[in-house]
Tab-separated table of C-alpha atoms in Angstrom:
chain	number	residue	atom	x	y	z
G	14	LYS	CA	-45.093	79.118	-56.796
G	15	ARG	CA	-41.693	80.467	-57.820
G	16	ALA	CA	-38.906	79.095	-56.291
G	17	SER	CA	-36.708	81.108	-54.131
G	18	LYS	CA	-33.980	82.157	-55.685
G	19	LYS	CA	-30.834	80.699	-53.524
G	20	ALA	CA	-27.982	82.786	-52.860
G	21	PRO	CA	-24.619	81.909	-54.539
G	22	VAL	CA	-22.337	80.296	-52.357
G	23	ALA	CA	-18.589	82.611	-52.136
G	24	GLU	CA	-15.584	80.465	-52.931
G	25	ASP	CA	-12.698	80.492	-50.401
G	26	SER	CA	-10.405	82.516	-51.369
G	27	LYS	CA	-7.326	80.022	-50.983
G	28	ASN	CA	-3.469	81.016	-50.492
G	29	PRO	CA	-2.030	79.797	-53.508
G	30	LEU	CA	1.270	79.454	-51.775
G	31	LEU	CA	-0.698	76.996	-49.345
G	32	VAL	CA	-0.930	73.384	-51.082
G	33	SER	CA	-2.407	70.412	-49.223
G	34	ARG	CA	0.565	67.879	-49.244
G	35	PRO	CA	-1.302	64.818	-47.712
G	36	LYS	CA	1.106	61.856	-45.904
G	37	ASN	CA	1.231	58.848	-47.445
G	38	PHE	CA	2.619	56.521	-44.788
G	39	ALA	CA	3.175	53.750	-47.331
G	40	ILE	CA	6.518	51.707	-46.839
G	41	GLY	CA	9.575	54.291	-48.140
G	42	ASN	CA	7.440	57.321	-47.549
G	43	ASP	CA	6.622	59.581	-44.827
G	44	LEU	CA	7.633	58.065	-40.966
G	45	PRO	CA	4.112	57.542	-39.026
G	46	PRO	CA	3.173	59.188	-36.206
G	47	LYS	CA	5.140	58.349	-32.939
G	48	ARG	CA	2.937	56.281	-30.483
G	49	ASP	CA	3.129	54.181	-26.882
G	50	VAL	CA	4.611	50.377	-27.955
G	51	THR	CA	5.021	49.454	-24.526
G	52	ARG	CA	2.695	46.496	-24.587
G	53	PHE	CA	4.306	45.023	-27.824
G	54	ILE	CA	7.903	45.478	-25.876
G	55	ARG	CA	9.839	41.904	-25.328
G	56	TRP	CA	11.209	42.808	-22.163
G	57	PRO	CA	14.938	41.004	-21.019
G	58	LYS	CA	13.884	37.742	-18.643
G	59	TYR	CA	15.449	39.812	-15.151
G	60	ILE	CA	12.090	42.766	-15.727
G	61	ILE	CA	9.667	40.008	-16.592
G	62	ARG	CA	10.885	38.003	-13.375
G	63	GLN	CA	10.939	41.092	-11.501
G	64	ARG	CA	7.439	42.159	-11.807
G	65	GLN	CA	6.027	38.669	-11.954
G	66	ARG	CA	7.586	38.441	-8.145
G	67	ARG	CA	5.579	41.473	-7.435
G	68	VAL	CA	2.574	40.507	-8.604
G	69	LEU	CA	3.217	37.095	-6.194
G	70	GLU	CA	4.042	39.309	-3.716
G	71	ARG	CA	0.816	41.464	-3.520
G	72	ARG	CA	-1.242	38.115	-4.457
G	73	LEU	CA	0.135	35.626	-1.558
G	74	LYS	CA	-0.990	36.094	2.134
G	75	VAL	CA	2.517	37.735	3.730
G	76	PRO	CA	3.917	36.994	7.188
G	77	SER	CA	3.914	40.011	9.256
G	78	SER	CA	7.700	39.595	9.568
G	79	LEU	CA	8.375	40.321	6.099
G	80	ASN	CA	4.933	42.674	5.768
G	81	GLN	CA	6.970	45.165	7.927
G	82	PHE	CA	9.406	45.898	5.239
G	83	ARG	CA	6.967	47.509	3.117
G	84	LEU	CA	5.683	50.143	6.108
G	85	THR	CA	8.475	52.347	5.444
G	86	LEU	CA	9.462	56.379	6.609
G	87	GLU	CA	7.275	58.383	5.110
G	88	LYS	CA	8.697	60.703	2.094
G	89	GLY	CA	8.862	64.176	4.959
G	90	SER	CA	10.211	62.716	6.971
G	91	LYS	CA	13.047	60.369	4.689
G	92	ALA	CA	14.460	64.034	3.709
G	93	GLU	CA	15.336	64.922	6.930
G	94	LEU	CA	16.832	62.158	7.967
G	95	PHE	CA	19.114	61.793	4.762
G	96	LYS	CA	20.041	65.219	5.242
G	97	PHE	CA	20.939	64.612	8.812
G	98	LEU	CA	23.135	61.378	7.591
G	99	GLY	CA	24.618	63.124	4.690
G	100	LYS	CA	27.053	65.285	7.750
G	101	TYR	CA	28.552	61.859	9.168
G	102	LYS	CA	28.975	60.553	5.525
G	103	PRO	CA	32.162	58.406	6.438
G	104	GLU	CA	36.270	59.459	4.884
G	105	THR	CA	36.586	58.621	1.529
G	106	ALA	CA	40.360	57.392	0.333
G	107	LYS	CA	41.241	60.691	-0.832
G	108	GLU	CA	40.497	61.780	2.364
G	109	LYS	CA	42.120	59.424	4.404
G	110	LYS	CA	45.245	59.659	1.898
G	111	GLU	CA	44.801	63.634	2.821
G	112	ARG	CA	44.716	63.179	6.527
G	113	LEU	CA	47.248	60.854	6.467
G	114	THR	CA	50.013	62.430	4.163
G	115	LYS	CA	49.100	65.581	6.466
G	116	HIS	CA	50.351	63.842	9.401
G	117	ALA	CA	53.732	62.200	8.281
G	118	GLU	CA	55.279	65.639	7.560
G	119	GLU	CA	53.840	67.278	11.059
G	120	LYS	CA	55.607	63.949	12.444
G	121	LYS	CA	59.196	65.103	10.555
G	122	ASN	CA	58.905	68.319	12.485
G	123	ASN	CA	57.890	66.743	15.559
G	124	PRO	CA	57.631	63.485	16.197
G	125	LYS	CA	55.554	63.052	19.506
G	126	ALA	CA	52.712	64.334	16.778
G	127	LYS	CA	50.362	61.999	17.565
G	128	LEU	CA	47.805	60.889	14.301
G	129	PRO	CA	44.619	62.862	14.532
G	130	ALA	CA	41.192	61.152	14.967
G	131	LYS	CA	38.958	60.361	12.261
G	132	LYS	CA	35.658	62.017	11.950
G	133	THR	CA	32.573	61.215	13.416
G	134	ALA	CA	30.440	59.169	11.332
G	135	VAL	CA	27.734	56.073	10.528
G	136	HIS	CA	28.997	52.571	10.539
G	137	PHE	CA	27.589	50.678	8.027
G	138	GLY	CA	27.557	46.548	7.428
G	139	ILE	CA	25.194	43.997	8.706
G	140	GLN	CA	27.954	42.582	11.285
G	141	GLU	CA	28.813	46.216	12.433
G	142	VAL	CA	25.696	47.581	13.043
G	143	THR	CA	24.556	44.520	15.130
G	144	ARG	CA	27.611	44.736	17.011
G	145	MET	CA	26.873	48.276	17.845
G	146	VAL	CA	23.263	47.225	18.410
G	147	GLU	CA	24.097	44.411	20.988
G	148	GLU	CA	26.702	46.346	22.440
G	149	LYS	CA	23.853	49.350	22.765
G	150	LYS	CA	25.808	52.089	21.146
G	151	ALA	CA	23.933	52.656	18.314
G	152	LYS	CA	21.602	55.605	19.061
G	153	LEU	CA	19.620	55.272	15.393
G	154	VAL	CA	19.181	52.008	13.073
G	155	VAL	CA	18.261	52.843	9.885
G	156	ILE	CA	17.312	49.767	7.570
G	157	ALA	CA	16.524	49.102	4.232
G	158	HIS	CA	13.481	47.551	2.680
G	159	ASP	CA	14.356	46.040	-0.478
G	160	VAL	CA	17.506	43.799	1.054
G	161	ASP	CA	17.968	40.595	-0.997
G	162	PRO	CA	17.870	38.043	0.116
G	163	ILE	CA	15.659	39.815	3.018
G	164	GLU	CA	16.944	37.171	5.548
G	165	ILE	CA	19.927	39.683	6.203
G	166	VAL	CA	18.315	41.547	8.079
G	167	VAL	CA	14.620	40.632	8.911
G	168	TRP	CA	15.627	40.221	12.708
G	169	MET	CA	17.384	43.427	12.904
G	170	PRO	CA	14.029	45.165	14.009
G	171	ALA	CA	13.320	42.285	16.536
G	172	LEU	CA	16.872	43.124	17.921
G	173	CYS	CA	16.324	46.846	17.989
G	174	LYS	CA	12.711	45.928	19.719
G	175	ALA	CA	14.604	43.971	22.396
G	176	GLN	CA	17.883	46.139	23.230
G	177	GLU	CA	15.166	49.441	22.843
G	178	ILE	CA	16.980	51.097	20.196
G	179	PRO	CA	15.454	53.291	18.034
G	180	TYR	CA	15.112	52.333	14.372
G	181	CYS	CA	13.251	52.619	10.880
G	182	ILE	CA	12.629	51.337	7.427
G	183	VAL	CA	13.316	53.441	4.324
G	184	LYS	CA	13.484	53.384	0.613
G	185	GLY	CA	16.012	51.796	-0.231
G	186	LYS	CA	19.748	50.273	0.280
G	187	ALA	CA	20.572	52.536	-3.142
G	188	ALA	CA	20.150	55.216	-1.469
G	189	LEU	CA	21.889	54.111	1.917
G	190	GLY	CA	24.883	53.547	0.006
G	191	LYS	CA	25.104	56.686	-1.608
G	192	ILE	CA	25.444	57.334	2.535
G	193	ALA	CA	27.914	55.086	3.101
G	194	GLY	CA	30.028	55.472	0.427
G	195	MET	CA	29.249	52.004	-1.371
G	196	LYS	CA	26.847	50.793	-4.391
G	197	THR	CA	24.177	49.191	-1.748
G	198	CYS	CA	23.933	49.323	2.052
G	199	THR	CA	21.695	47.141	3.851
G	200	CYS	CA	21.534	49.337	7.278
G	201	LEU	CA	23.285	52.132	8.538
G	202	ALA	CA	23.871	52.638	12.572
G	203	VAL	CA	23.954	56.310	14.454
G	204	GLY	CA	26.341	56.050	17.187
G	205	ASN	CA	28.400	59.471	18.589
G	206	VAL	CA	27.144	62.513	17.134
G	207	ASP	CA	28.480	66.672	17.083
G	208	SER	CA	27.066	68.372	20.211
G	209	GLN	CA	25.410	71.009	17.823
G	210	ASP	CA	23.112	68.093	15.714
G	211	SER	CA	22.167	66.102	19.297
G	212	GLY	CA	19.003	68.147	19.065
G	213	LYS	CA	18.105	67.903	15.352
G	214	LEU	CA	19.080	64.045	16.402
G	215	LYS	CA	17.098	63.591	19.229
G	216	GLY	CA	13.517	65.154	17.225
G	217	LEU	CA	14.643	62.164	14.444
G	218	ILE	CA	14.607	59.834	16.793
G	219	ASP	CA	11.152	61.043	18.429
G	220	THR	CA	9.887	60.692	14.576
G	221	VAL	CA	10.930	57.340	14.210
G	222	ASN	CA	9.647	56.040	17.218
G	223	SER	CA	6.245	57.129	16.654
G	224	GLY	CA	6.055	55.043	13.155
G	225	PHE	CA	8.156	51.474	14.324
G	226	LEU	CA	9.419	51.118	17.820
G	227	ALA	CA	5.940	52.670	19.667
G	228	ARG	CA	3.705	50.165	16.836
G	229	TYR	CA	6.284	47.103	16.871
G	230	GLU	CA	3.532	45.122	18.741
G	231	GLU	CA	0.689	45.835	16.402
G	232	VAL	CA	2.921	45.298	13.275
G	233	ARG	CA	3.590	42.270	14.407
G	234	LYS	CA	0.680	41.015	14.106
G	235	GLN	CA	-0.681	42.291	10.785
G	236	TRP	CA	-0.149	40.422	7.424
G	237	GLY	CA	0.134	41.387	4.130
G	238	GLY	CA	-0.805	40.434	0.705
G	239	LEU	CA	-4.108	39.220	-0.917
G	240	ILE	CA	-4.555	42.356	-2.870
G	241	MET	CA	-6.207	41.141	-5.539
G	242	GLY	CA	-6.150	42.321	-9.529
G	243	ARG	CA	-7.926	44.722	-11.243
G	244	LYS	CA	-9.654	41.708	-13.050
G	245	GLY	CA	-10.467	39.733	-9.481
G	246	ARG	CA	-12.090	43.494	-8.271
G	247	SER	CA	-13.581	43.833	-11.254
G	248	THR	CA	-14.960	40.173	-11.325
G	249	GLY	CA	-16.074	40.997	-7.828
G	250	GLY	CA	-13.810	37.573	-6.894
G	251	LYS	CA	-16.852	35.086	-8.652
């Protein structure tokens, strides 16, 4: 039989201007492509301790008094709450200086001029908030979830429940510090507010009560922890 002739293969028309230049990743040559080396980083000791502590808190059995600080206010309600608290930030040093300077100028013209009152603001600090809760002057108490040591505020929800003061736990102490004008803040208390904001405050209190004050007895019996890791779950706890 006669062999069938193969069709001639057409050569690819190559552009002489596009010359292939393979990369050489040897030492002193091309840089290697970027890759994720997170696993190989030697982290500082304080970061290692933070991660070890977080793992222990998940693995060990956590009492209900500590576990309640993991049940924080939801994101949408927190945004509304912080927007409201932003209107009642305490007076800064600059604002205080301007207020006193203005009063001094008025007193030159009128010696009987009275000192202008401070603007309505939230109260912060564990001692100030505790005093307001005990005297039932606080209308809403906001507690940070990541206070260290936690013993500073671990009793605050029980005190608010005893005095029937609405409270909530939010993330975190740095966010409360921005409201208070400080680096961090353990808790805030809302006292008097302007008349136009009283309806807004009432709505926030209703939202907060449904998640915290109304569920206090349920949360008080709810222990946390005992969450197995990925390896433990895969082996079925053997």
